[in-house]
Amino acid sequence: EDLVARAIAPVKAEYLRPPPSNVVVKEKKSRRQLKRERKQEQKSTRNICPEVAKSGNADACPYRGNCRFNHDMDAYLAEKPPDLEGTCPFCPYGITCRYASTHRTKSSEVNSLNKDLQKLLWKNKVSFPNADLQLKLLGLDSRPLKKTKDLSLKPHAREIKLIDFRGKLYLAPLTTVGNLPFRRICKALGADITCGEMAMCTNLLQGQASEWALLRRHSSEDIFGVQICGAYPDTVARTVELIDRECEVDFIDINMGCPIDIVVNKQAGSALLTKPLRMKNIIQAASSTLSKPLTVKVRTGYFEGRNRIDSLVSDISNWGAGALTIHGRSRQQRYSKLADWDYIYECAKKAPESLQVLGNGDIFSYTDWIKHTLDCPKLSTCMIARGALIKPWIFTEIKEQRHWDISSGERFNILKDFVQSGLHHWGSDTKGVETTRHFLLEWLSYTYRYIPLGLLDVVPQRLNWRPPSYYGRDDLETLMASDSAADWIRISEMLLGKVPEGFTFTPKHKSNAYDSAENG
């Protein structure tokens, strides 16, 4: 009881071990040093031209002598890392493929950025007739409309067929780790609805390939949405029209709750919670432009102790949103303290019938999910975020209504499936392998927080519990419990071969792995 009160996981005494004593802080490289290393890497024989690699012909590059990549195939093959065991999942990469004996070129993903469209976006030559018309009708944009043959209005928000979220298991849009391969894992384990990582509107409108990659959809994602974030009605409306026209999505979600400084400083995300008129203009402009359902995700408010979403719930429905997800924390709280579910219930009870309300925060077991849906019948469902990062089989647990004491072998097989999906998505050449490794390591920086059910004195584990240092029931389980980045790298090597020389890893989010003795 004392441990639980202090948010320390009550691991059975026979599995406890003393924590490591030595702590080393790794010195960070300067920006200048990193830039110099990138330039050296570009000149390396290992950085072969993609066109040459695909064709196997040194003369295939259209840039010839002006190309910044290497064209020496013999030198590349001499330094190429050894091939991996297994079959190539998806390979348009020619000689750079790490599965040299097998090649497949069919992809099961959609929503890629067309090169012609990208060039038009770069030159600011894409027209947005519907968005511009709606902005003008709403009095939000005084710029003259471009001439167009079709200025027909989109269906009113009330005429758009809404998605029924009630009772469905919804995987939250998760920055960095909520990538397409991870979503495939969650779909296989029981998730009903998936949503892409948050994409910034301005970056999409500028044709940034890395941002458009966040919109990619796998064929297994049968109910799929994308989440966008913008500060102004015109950029959001044009982004919505662009996605509606170019991508296969079932709904679009607008993020009005992101607490990250770089987003808030641009007056987007949580910053909009202090500007209800701006919220209104964005939602109205987007919903009137879009032919698919529009949803909104918010936090309880900007400042702790000053919740305000309950006063806006009815308005958000009238402005055109079909569903509202409420994360039970303020922007100021970030992810500290427990989510305020009583406030989420209060908001749900105030919502009109036309608005579906979803709750979000601290769902980590099937009992959490059932409790919230029973405590407030007006909640359509609960969105699952960090709980899925730490144990993606939470969707199976909810559907089967059981606590799953999953074995280390079963967990390792899930990691294997992720790696295969990663190679399919990011590629099976050396760059694709290392990109897959990077995102695997980012994910492992969350999964170590899972404590096997059979080791706990109190079940189920709570999301805010801090795990003590402990032994698992076998060597693999002990390895998976390590908070050291060096051990995460060891797991990646079991799946993707040895890391390149000089490889290091530091997760994006704050983690005690930063200061671990063996920091990779």
Short mmCIF file of C-alpha atoms in Angstrom, two decimals:
data_model
loop_
_atom_site.label_atom_id
_atom_site.label_comp_id
_atom_site.label_asym_id
_atom_site.label_seq_id
_atom_site.Cartn_x
_atom_site.Cartn_y
_atom_site.Cartn_z
CA GLU A 1 0.00 0.00 0.00
CA ASP A 2 2.87 2.36 0.79
CA LEU A 3 4.52 1.68 -2.59
CA VAL A 4 1.26 2.22 -4.48
CA ALA A 5 0.69 5.48 -2.58
CA ARG A 6 4.12 6.66 -3.75
CA ALA A 7 3.43 5.49 -7.35
CA ILE A 8 6.14 2.79 -7.17
CA ALA A 9 5.22 -0.52 -8.77
CA PRO A 10 4.79 -3.25 -6.09
CA VAL A 11 7.02 -5.92 -7.61
CA LYS A 12 7.25 -9.19 -5.66
CA ALA A 13 10.26 -9.23 -3.34
CA GLU A 14 11.90 -12.29 -4.95
CA TYR A 15 12.29 -10.44 -8.27
CA LEU A 16 13.78 -7.20 -6.92
CA ARG A 17 17.43 -6.33 -7.47
CA PRO A 18 19.56 -3.38 -6.40
CA PRO A 19 19.63 -0.47 -8.88
CA PRO A 20 22.88 0.26 -10.78
CA SER A 21 25.14 2.62 -8.83
CA ASN A 22 27.35 4.27 -11.47
CA VAL A 23 25.80 7.04 -13.58
CA VAL A 24 27.46 8.56 -16.63
CA VAL A 25 26.19 11.57 -18.56
CA LYS A 26 27.11 11.33 -22.22
CA GLU A 27 28.59 14.43 -23.80
CA LYS A 28 26.43 15.90 -26.56
CA LYS A 29 27.87 16.80 -29.94
CA SER A 30 27.70 20.40 -31.14
CA ARG A 31 25.62 21.37 -34.17
CA ARG A 32 28.79 22.21 -36.07
CA GLN A 33 30.23 18.77 -35.38
CA LEU A 34 27.01 17.05 -36.45
CA LYS A 35 26.91 19.11 -39.66
CA ARG A 36 30.52 18.19 -40.42
CA GLU A 37 29.76 14.50 -39.88
CA ARG A 38 26.74 14.71 -42.22
CA LYS A 39 28.89 16.25 -44.97
CA GLN A 40 31.50 13.51 -44.54
CA GLU A 41 28.77 10.89 -44.73
CA GLN A 42 27.46 12.40 -47.99
CA LYS A 43 30.91 12.05 -49.57
CA SER A 44 31.24 8.46 -48.38
CA THR A 45 31.19 5.58 -50.87
CA ARG A 46 28.34 4.14 -48.81
CA ASN A 47 26.09 7.05 -49.85
CA ILE A 48 25.33 5.75 -53.34
CA CYS A 49 22.97 7.53 -55.74
CA PRO A 50 19.41 6.09 -55.47
CA GLU A 51 18.95 6.03 -59.26
CA VAL A 52 22.21 4.13 -59.72
CA ALA A 53 21.26 1.72 -56.94
CA LYS A 54 17.82 0.98 -58.40
CA SER A 55 19.00 0.43 -61.97
CA GLY A 56 22.45 -1.06 -61.38
CA ASN A 57 23.72 1.35 -64.05
CA ALA A 58 26.27 4.07 -63.17
CA ASP A 59 24.98 6.24 -66.06
CA ALA A 60 21.34 6.18 -64.91
CA CYS A 61 21.57 9.36 -62.81
CA PRO A 62 20.03 12.37 -64.61
CA TYR A 63 22.31 14.79 -62.72
CA ARG A 64 25.55 13.13 -63.89
CA GLY A 65 28.53 15.05 -62.52
CA ASN A 66 26.37 17.44 -60.50
CA CYS A 67 24.90 14.69 -58.31
CA ARG A 68 25.84 14.93 -54.61
CA PHE A 69 25.80 11.13 -54.25
CA ASN A 70 28.45 8.53 -55.03
CA HIS A 71 28.22 6.60 -58.35
CA ASP A 72 30.94 3.98 -57.76
CA MET A 73 29.01 0.70 -57.47
CA ASP A 74 32.11 -1.46 -56.92
CA ALA A 75 33.28 0.74 -54.04
CA TYR A 76 29.79 0.69 -52.53
CA LEU A 77 29.49 -3.10 -52.72
CA ALA A 78 32.93 -3.49 -51.15
CA GLU A 79 31.81 -1.49 -48.09
CA LYS A 80 28.17 -2.61 -47.99
CA PRO A 81 27.17 -4.15 -44.64
CA PRO A 82 26.43 -7.91 -44.70
CA ASP A 83 22.94 -8.97 -45.77
CA LEU A 84 20.32 -9.84 -43.18
CA GLU A 85 18.68 -13.24 -42.85
CA GLY A 86 15.15 -13.57 -44.19
CA THR A 87 13.03 -12.41 -47.10
CA CYS A 88 12.78 -8.85 -48.36
CA PRO A 89 9.32 -7.46 -47.49
CA PHE A 90 9.39 -4.65 -50.09
CA CYS A 91 12.35 -3.76 -52.27
CA PRO A 92 12.65 -1.08 -54.96
CA TYR A 93 16.22 -0.43 -53.75
CA GLY A 94 18.29 -2.60 -56.11
CA ILE A 95 21.86 -3.25 -55.02
CA THR A 96 21.39 -1.41 -51.70
CA CYS A 97 18.85 -3.97 -50.44
CA ARG A 98 20.00 -5.85 -47.34
CA TYR A 99 18.08 -8.92 -48.56
CA ALA A 100 19.99 -9.28 -51.83
CA SER A 101 18.50 -12.60 -52.96
CA THR A 102 14.80 -11.62 -52.85
CA HIS A 103 13.05 -8.57 -54.28
CA ARG A 104 9.38 -7.55 -54.16
CA THR A 105 8.00 -4.25 -55.40
CA LYS A 106 4.28 -4.25 -54.54
CA SER A 107 3.27 -1.91 -51.71
CA SER A 108 0.07 -2.05 -49.64
CA GLU A 109 0.28 1.61 -48.60
CA VAL A 110 -1.56 4.66 -49.97
CA ASN A 111 -1.46 8.48 -49.56
CA SER A 112 2.06 8.97 -50.91
CA LEU A 113 3.04 12.45 -52.08
CA ASN A 114 2.90 12.67 -55.87
CA LYS A 115 6.05 14.30 -57.30
CA ASP A 116 4.07 16.52 -59.68
CA LEU A 117 1.89 17.74 -56.81
CA GLN A 118 4.98 18.35 -54.68
CA LYS A 119 6.49 20.58 -57.38
CA LEU A 120 3.25 22.57 -57.64
CA LEU A 121 3.18 23.01 -53.86
CA TRP A 122 6.79 24.18 -53.91
CA LYS A 123 5.88 26.81 -56.51
CA ASN A 124 2.65 27.78 -54.68
CA LYS A 125 0.64 26.94 -57.79
CA VAL A 126 -2.01 24.64 -56.26
CA SER A 127 -5.50 26.12 -56.26
CA PHE A 128 -7.96 25.67 -53.40
CA PRO A 129 -11.33 26.74 -54.85
CA ASN A 130 -13.55 25.23 -52.15
CA ALA A 131 -11.42 26.43 -49.23
CA ASP A 132 -11.11 29.94 -50.68
CA LEU A 133 -14.86 30.11 -51.33
CA GLN A 134 -15.75 29.02 -47.80
CA LEU A 135 -13.22 31.42 -46.29
CA LYS A 136 -14.76 34.26 -48.29
CA LEU A 137 -18.30 33.27 -47.25
CA LEU A 138 -17.19 33.24 -43.61
CA GLY A 139 -15.48 36.62 -44.02
CA LEU A 140 -12.10 35.19 -43.08
CA ASP A 141 -10.13 35.86 -46.24
CA SER A 142 -10.16 38.99 -48.37
CA ARG A 143 -7.85 37.66 -51.08
CA PRO A 144 -9.44 37.41 -54.57
CA LEU A 145 -10.55 33.95 -55.60
CA LYS A 146 -8.82 32.20 -58.48
CA LYS A 147 -11.05 31.49 -61.47
CA THR A 148 -12.29 27.94 -61.47
CA LYS A 149 -14.91 25.94 -63.33
CA ASP A 150 -16.40 24.37 -60.20
CA LEU A 151 -17.14 26.42 -57.11
CA SER A 152 -19.87 24.08 -55.85
CA LEU A 153 -20.26 23.99 -52.10
CA LYS A 154 -19.30 20.94 -50.09
CA PRO A 155 -22.10 19.20 -48.16
CA HIS A 156 -23.02 20.91 -44.92
CA ALA A 157 -21.42 19.29 -41.87
CA ARG A 158 -24.82 17.93 -40.80
CA GLU A 159 -25.19 16.13 -44.16
CA ILE A 160 -21.85 14.31 -43.89
CA LYS A 161 -22.11 10.72 -42.71
CA LEU A 162 -20.38 10.57 -39.34
CA ILE A 163 -18.18 7.78 -38.04
CA ASP A 164 -19.70 5.89 -35.13
CA PHE A 165 -16.95 5.85 -32.48
CA ARG A 166 -19.19 4.28 -29.84
CA GLY A 167 -17.60 1.21 -28.26
CA LYS A 168 -14.70 1.12 -30.74
CA LEU A 169 -11.05 0.86 -29.68
CA TYR A 170 -9.31 4.02 -30.90
CA LEU A 171 -5.51 4.25 -31.08
CA ALA A 172 -4.52 7.87 -30.47
CA PRO A 173 -2.32 9.81 -32.90
CA LEU A 174 1.12 9.49 -31.29
CA THR A 175 4.10 11.61 -32.27
CA THR A 176 7.20 9.66 -33.42
CA VAL A 177 6.13 6.21 -32.22
CA GLY A 178 2.63 6.24 -33.72
CA ASN A 179 4.07 5.50 -37.17
CA LEU A 180 2.50 3.22 -39.77
CA PRO A 181 4.37 0.02 -38.72
CA PHE A 182 3.34 0.57 -35.09
CA ARG A 183 -0.28 1.11 -36.14
CA ARG A 184 -0.17 -2.18 -38.07
CA ILE A 185 0.89 -3.91 -34.86
CA CYS A 186 -2.02 -2.34 -32.96
CA LYS A 187 -4.49 -3.27 -35.72
CA ALA A 188 -3.36 -6.90 -35.54
CA LEU A 189 -3.82 -6.82 -31.75
CA GLY A 190 -7.39 -5.48 -31.88
CA ALA A 191 -7.48 -1.71 -32.51
CA ASP A 192 -10.57 -0.64 -34.48
CA ILE A 193 -9.69 2.96 -35.41
CA THR A 194 -6.25 4.39 -36.14
CA CYS A 195 -5.04 7.93 -36.75
CA GLY A 196 -1.78 9.18 -38.26
CA GLU A 197 0.79 11.25 -36.40
CA MET A 198 0.14 14.98 -36.07
CA ALA A 199 1.14 16.81 -39.28
CA MET A 200 1.70 20.57 -39.44
CA CYS A 201 -0.50 22.33 -42.02
CA THR A 202 2.18 24.73 -43.22
CA ASN A 203 4.61 21.87 -43.89
CA LEU A 204 2.00 19.92 -45.86
CA LEU A 205 1.16 22.98 -47.97
CA GLN A 206 4.87 23.45 -48.69
CA GLY A 207 5.11 19.90 -50.02
CA GLN A 208 7.53 18.58 -47.39
CA ALA A 209 7.90 14.86 -48.10
CA SER A 210 8.67 14.01 -44.46
CA GLU A 211 5.39 15.61 -43.35
CA TRP A 212 3.37 13.91 -46.09
CA ALA A 213 4.81 10.59 -44.97
CA LEU A 214 2.73 11.01 -41.79
CA LEU A 215 -0.43 10.67 -43.91
CA ARG A 216 0.50 7.24 -45.29
CA ARG A 217 -2.12 4.54 -44.75
CA HIS A 218 -1.80 0.75 -44.76
CA SER A 219 -4.50 -1.43 -46.32
CA SER A 220 -5.22 -3.04 -42.93
CA GLU A 221 -6.31 0.34 -41.49
CA ASP A 222 -10.01 0.06 -42.35
CA ILE A 223 -11.09 3.13 -40.34
CA PHE A 224 -8.29 5.66 -40.63
CA GLY A 225 -7.96 9.38 -39.97
CA VAL A 226 -5.17 11.92 -40.13
CA GLN A 227 -4.45 14.61 -37.55
CA ILE A 228 -3.42 18.09 -38.61
CA CYS A 229 -2.34 21.13 -36.62
CA GLY A 230 -2.54 24.75 -37.72
CA ALA A 231 -2.92 28.21 -36.24
CA TYR A 232 -5.08 30.01 -38.83
CA PRO A 233 -8.35 29.27 -40.66
CA ASP A 234 -6.93 29.71 -44.17
CA THR A 235 -4.01 27.27 -43.74
CA VAL A 236 -6.23 24.67 -42.05
CA ALA A 237 -9.01 24.97 -44.65
CA ARG A 238 -6.59 24.63 -47.58
CA THR A 239 -4.85 21.69 -45.94
CA VAL A 240 -8.21 19.99 -45.40
CA GLU A 241 -9.16 20.50 -49.05
CA LEU A 242 -5.78 19.17 -50.21
CA ILE A 243 -6.02 16.03 -48.09
CA ASP A 244 -9.65 15.51 -49.07
CA ARG A 245 -8.65 15.69 -52.74
CA GLU A 246 -5.40 13.73 -52.71
CA CYS A 247 -5.67 11.14 -49.91
CA GLU A 248 -7.82 8.20 -48.86
CA VAL A 249 -8.93 9.02 -45.31
CA ASP A 250 -12.14 8.43 -43.36
CA PHE A 251 -11.92 11.54 -41.17
CA ILE A 252 -9.64 14.47 -40.35
CA ASP A 253 -8.81 15.45 -36.77
CA ILE A 254 -7.66 18.96 -35.81
CA ASN A 255 -5.24 19.06 -32.89
CA MET A 256 -6.06 21.89 -30.50
CA GLY A 257 -4.34 20.39 -27.49
CA CYS A 258 -0.66 19.78 -28.32
CA PRO A 259 1.40 21.15 -25.37
CA ILE A 260 4.81 21.21 -27.10
CA ASP A 261 6.48 24.63 -26.94
CA ILE A 262 7.43 24.78 -30.63
CA VAL A 263 3.76 24.25 -31.58
CA VAL A 264 2.27 26.55 -28.93
CA ASN A 265 4.73 29.33 -29.83
CA LYS A 266 3.29 29.25 -33.36
CA GLN A 267 -0.16 29.87 -31.85
CA ALA A 268 -1.31 26.33 -32.71
CA GLY A 269 -2.17 23.32 -30.55
CA SER A 270 -2.99 24.25 -26.93
CA ALA A 271 -2.53 27.95 -27.70
CA LEU A 272 -5.93 27.88 -29.42
CA LEU A 273 -7.60 27.04 -26.09
CA THR A 274 -7.08 30.69 -25.12
CA LYS A 275 -8.62 31.92 -28.40
CA PRO A 276 -12.21 30.58 -28.75
CA LEU A 277 -12.98 32.89 -31.70
CA ARG A 278 -9.96 31.49 -33.57
CA MET A 279 -11.14 27.97 -32.70
CA LYS A 280 -14.55 28.80 -34.13
CA ASN A 281 -13.13 30.18 -37.38
CA ILE A 282 -10.82 27.19 -37.89
CA ILE A 283 -13.52 24.57 -37.23
CA GLN A 284 -16.11 26.36 -39.37
CA ALA A 285 -13.72 26.88 -42.28
CA ALA A 286 -12.48 23.27 -42.17
CA SER A 287 -15.88 21.59 -41.69
CA SER A 288 -17.51 23.57 -44.51
CA THR A 289 -14.64 22.70 -46.88
CA LEU A 290 -14.42 18.99 -46.04
CA SER A 291 -16.61 16.24 -47.48
CA LYS A 292 -15.68 13.82 -44.68
CA PRO A 293 -16.24 13.94 -40.91
CA LEU A 294 -14.21 16.47 -38.93
CA THR A 295 -13.11 15.76 -35.35
CA VAL A 296 -11.29 17.90 -32.80
CA LYS A 297 -8.88 16.98 -30.00
CA VAL A 298 -8.41 19.32 -27.04
CA ARG A 299 -7.14 19.48 -23.46
CA THR A 300 -9.22 20.64 -20.49
CA GLY A 301 -7.71 24.12 -20.74
CA TYR A 302 -4.44 25.99 -21.00
CA PHE A 303 -3.71 26.68 -17.32
CA GLU A 304 -4.01 24.18 -14.50
CA GLY A 305 -7.12 24.78 -12.41
CA ARG A 306 -8.76 26.89 -15.11
CA ASN A 307 -10.68 24.37 -17.22
CA ARG A 308 -12.77 25.87 -19.98
CA ILE A 309 -13.74 23.20 -22.54
CA ASP A 310 -17.08 22.47 -20.79
CA SER A 311 -18.25 25.98 -21.80
CA LEU A 312 -17.33 25.33 -25.46
CA VAL A 313 -18.69 21.81 -26.00
CA SER A 314 -22.01 22.88 -27.54
CA ASP A 315 -20.30 25.55 -29.63
CA ILE A 316 -17.79 23.04 -31.05
CA SER A 317 -20.72 20.95 -32.25
CA ASN A 318 -22.47 23.96 -33.81
CA TRP A 319 -19.26 25.00 -35.57
CA GLY A 320 -19.24 21.71 -37.48
CA ALA A 321 -17.24 19.07 -35.55
CA GLY A 322 -18.74 15.59 -35.41
CA ALA A 323 -16.63 14.31 -32.50
CA LEU A 324 -14.57 15.83 -29.70
CA THR A 325 -11.73 14.08 -27.86
CA ILE A 326 -10.87 15.53 -24.45
CA HIS A 327 -7.49 14.78 -22.88
CA GLY A 328 -8.08 15.11 -19.15
CA ARG A 329 -5.11 17.40 -18.46
CA SER A 330 -4.35 21.07 -19.03
CA ARG A 331 -1.54 22.29 -21.23
CA GLN A 332 0.37 23.39 -18.14
CA GLN A 333 0.22 19.86 -16.69
CA ARG A 334 1.70 18.28 -19.82
CA TYR A 335 1.66 14.61 -18.74
CA SER A 336 2.11 15.09 -14.99
CA LYS A 337 -0.60 14.12 -12.46
CA LEU A 338 -3.51 11.84 -13.28
CA ALA A 339 -6.09 12.71 -15.92
CA ASP A 340 -9.26 14.39 -14.61
CA TRP A 341 -11.95 11.97 -15.73
CA ASP A 342 -14.66 13.60 -13.61
CA TYR A 343 -14.22 16.74 -15.71
CA ILE A 344 -14.34 14.68 -18.92
CA TYR A 345 -17.67 13.19 -17.73
CA GLU A 346 -18.97 16.70 -17.00
CA CYS A 347 -18.14 17.79 -20.56
CA ALA A 348 -19.71 14.67 -22.07
CA LYS A 349 -22.98 15.29 -20.20
CA LYS A 350 -23.13 18.85 -21.59
CA ALA A 351 -22.60 17.73 -25.19
CA PRO A 352 -25.56 17.75 -27.60
CA GLU A 353 -26.65 14.47 -29.21
CA SER A 354 -24.99 15.49 -32.49
CA LEU A 355 -21.50 15.54 -30.89
CA GLN A 356 -19.70 12.36 -29.89
CA VAL A 357 -17.36 12.87 -26.92
CA LEU A 358 -14.29 10.68 -26.39
CA GLY A 359 -12.15 10.60 -23.25
CA ASN A 360 -8.37 10.29 -23.17
CA GLY A 361 -5.84 9.78 -20.38
CA ASP A 362 -4.24 6.98 -18.34
CA ILE A 363 -6.04 3.99 -19.93
CA PHE A 364 -3.74 1.07 -19.14
CA SER A 365 -5.99 -1.98 -18.63
CA TYR A 366 -9.37 -3.34 -19.66
CA THR A 367 -10.71 -2.41 -16.21
CA ASP A 368 -9.80 1.27 -16.82
CA TRP A 369 -11.62 1.25 -20.16
CA ILE A 370 -14.73 -0.47 -18.78
CA LYS A 371 -14.88 1.78 -15.70
CA HIS A 372 -14.91 5.00 -17.73
CA THR A 373 -17.45 3.78 -20.29
CA LEU A 374 -19.76 2.53 -17.52
CA ASP A 375 -19.32 5.58 -15.27
CA CYS A 376 -20.39 7.89 -18.09
CA PRO A 377 -22.70 6.31 -20.71
CA LYS A 378 -22.60 9.56 -22.73
CA LEU A 379 -18.93 8.90 -23.53
CA SER A 380 -18.71 7.30 -26.96
CA THR A 381 -15.41 5.59 -26.21
CA CYS A 382 -11.95 6.10 -24.71
CA MET A 383 -8.91 6.94 -26.82
CA ILE A 384 -5.81 4.90 -25.91
CA ALA A 385 -2.41 6.60 -26.13
CA ARG A 386 0.62 5.90 -23.89
CA GLY A 387 -0.97 2.65 -22.70
CA ALA A 388 -0.67 1.31 -26.24
CA LEU A 389 2.96 2.46 -26.52
CA ILE A 390 3.91 0.50 -23.41
CA LYS A 391 1.76 -2.57 -24.12
CA PRO A 392 0.04 -2.63 -27.53
CA TRP A 393 -1.78 -5.84 -26.55
CA ILE A 394 -4.04 -3.65 -24.39
CA PHE A 395 -6.52 -3.81 -27.30
CA THR A 396 -6.61 -7.62 -27.03
CA GLU A 397 -7.06 -7.36 -23.25
CA ILE A 398 -10.04 -5.01 -23.64
CA LYS A 399 -11.74 -7.14 -26.28
CA GLU A 400 -11.21 -10.35 -24.31
CA GLN A 401 -11.70 -8.62 -20.92
CA ARG A 402 -8.69 -10.20 -19.27
CA HIS A 403 -5.28 -9.26 -17.90
CA TRP A 404 -2.78 -10.94 -20.22
CA ASP A 405 0.39 -12.23 -18.55
CA ILE A 406 2.20 -12.11 -21.87
CA SER A 407 5.49 -14.03 -22.10
CA SER A 408 8.79 -12.51 -23.17
CA GLY A 409 8.73 -14.72 -26.28
CA GLU A 410 5.32 -13.38 -27.30
CA ARG A 411 6.52 -9.82 -26.75
CA PHE A 412 9.62 -10.51 -28.85
CA ASN A 413 7.44 -11.83 -31.69
CA ILE A 414 5.52 -8.53 -31.63
CA LEU A 415 8.85 -6.71 -32.04
CA LYS A 416 9.68 -9.03 -34.96
CA ASP A 417 6.41 -8.12 -36.66
CA PHE A 418 7.18 -4.44 -36.15
CA VAL A 419 10.60 -4.85 -37.77
CA GLN A 420 9.11 -6.60 -40.80
CA SER A 421 6.49 -3.86 -41.17
CA GLY A 422 9.22 -1.24 -40.71
CA LEU A 423 11.36 -2.68 -43.50
CA HIS A 424 8.29 -2.74 -45.72
CA HIS A 425 7.52 0.91 -44.91
CA TRP A 426 10.98 2.54 -44.70
CA GLY A 427 12.82 0.19 -47.04
CA SER A 428 15.16 -2.79 -46.84
CA ASP A 429 18.31 -0.97 -47.90
CA THR A 430 20.85 0.14 -45.28
CA LYS A 431 19.06 3.46 -44.74
CA GLY A 432 15.72 1.69 -44.31
CA VAL A 433 17.21 -0.83 -41.87
CA GLU A 434 18.69 1.95 -39.74
CA THR A 435 15.47 3.98 -39.88
CA THR A 436 13.58 0.90 -38.71
CA ARG A 437 16.14 0.44 -35.93
CA HIS A 438 15.76 4.08 -34.85
CA PHE A 439 11.97 3.82 -34.51
CA LEU A 440 12.27 0.42 -32.83
CA LEU A 441 14.58 1.99 -30.23
CA GLU A 442 12.18 4.90 -29.73
CA TRP A 443 9.43 2.36 -29.06
CA LEU A 444 11.63 0.29 -26.71
CA SER A 445 12.18 3.46 -24.66
CA TYR A 446 8.51 3.05 -23.70
CA THR A 447 8.03 -0.73 -23.61
CA TYR A 448 10.58 -1.29 -20.81
CA ARG A 449 8.06 0.38 -18.48
CA TYR A 450 5.75 -2.65 -18.79
CA ILE A 451 5.99 -4.90 -15.71
CA PRO A 452 5.02 -8.54 -16.35
CA LEU A 453 1.77 -9.43 -14.62
CA GLY A 454 3.21 -12.43 -12.79
CA LEU A 455 5.79 -10.23 -11.02
CA LEU A 456 3.31 -7.84 -9.41
CA ASP A 457 1.77 -8.03 -5.94
CA VAL A 458 -1.07 -5.78 -7.12
CA VAL A 459 -2.81 -6.20 -10.49
CA PRO A 460 -3.26 -4.41 -12.86
CA GLN A 461 -0.29 -2.10 -13.33
CA ARG A 462 -1.12 1.61 -13.24
CA LEU A 463 0.26 3.98 -15.87
CA ASN A 464 1.86 6.32 -13.32
CA TRP A 465 3.77 3.57 -11.47
CA ARG A 466 7.56 3.82 -11.64
CA PRO A 467 9.14 0.38 -12.07
CA PRO A 468 11.91 -0.54 -9.61
CA SER A 469 14.97 -2.47 -10.79
CA TYR A 470 13.97 -6.13 -11.04
CA TYR A 471 14.80 -9.51 -12.59
CA GLY A 472 12.42 -11.12 -15.07
CA ARG A 473 11.38 -14.77 -15.14
CA ASP A 474 13.89 -15.43 -17.90
CA ASP A 475 16.88 -13.66 -19.45
CA LEU A 476 14.85 -12.09 -22.27
CA GLU A 477 12.28 -10.69 -19.83
CA THR A 478 15.11 -9.23 -17.73
CA LEU A 479 16.64 -7.66 -20.83
CA MET A 480 13.29 -6.15 -21.83
CA ALA A 481 12.94 -4.59 -18.37
CA SER A 482 16.21 -2.67 -18.65
CA ASP A 483 16.09 1.13 -18.74
CA SER A 484 19.50 1.29 -20.42
CA ALA A 485 19.73 2.38 -24.06
CA ALA A 486 22.61 -0.09 -24.48
CA ASP A 487 20.21 -2.97 -23.75
CA TRP A 488 17.63 -1.58 -26.16
CA ILE A 489 20.38 -1.55 -28.79
CA ARG A 490 21.14 -5.21 -27.96
CA ILE A 491 17.50 -6.09 -28.63
CA SER A 492 17.64 -4.23 -31.96
CA GLU A 493 20.74 -6.20 -32.92
CA MET A 494 18.87 -9.45 -32.30
CA LEU A 495 16.40 -8.34 -34.99
CA LEU A 496 18.36 -6.13 -37.40
CA GLY A 497 22.00 -7.17 -37.07
CA LYS A 498 24.91 -5.18 -35.69
CA VAL A 499 24.64 -1.41 -35.39
CA PRO A 500 27.03 0.71 -37.49
CA GLU A 501 30.33 1.72 -35.92
CA GLY A 502 30.00 4.66 -33.53
CA PHE A 503 26.23 4.25 -33.23
CA THR A 504 24.51 5.94 -30.26
CA PHE A 505 20.87 6.46 -29.33
CA THR A 506 19.03 8.96 -27.16
CA PRO A 507 15.21 8.87 -27.14
CA LYS A 508 13.29 12.01 -28.07
CA HIS A 509 11.22 12.06 -24.90
CA LYS A 510 12.63 12.53 -21.41
CA SER A 511 13.87 9.22 -20.08
CA ASN A 512 16.23 8.08 -17.36
CA ALA A 513 18.05 6.23 -20.13
CA TYR A 514 19.81 9.54 -20.82
CA ASP A 515 21.97 9.04 -17.75
CA SER A 516 22.32 5.28 -17.72
CA ALA A 517 25.80 3.90 -17.18
CA GLU A 518 25.78 1.98 -20.46
CA ASN A 519 24.18 4.58 -22.67
CA GLY A 520 24.91 2.89 -25.96
#
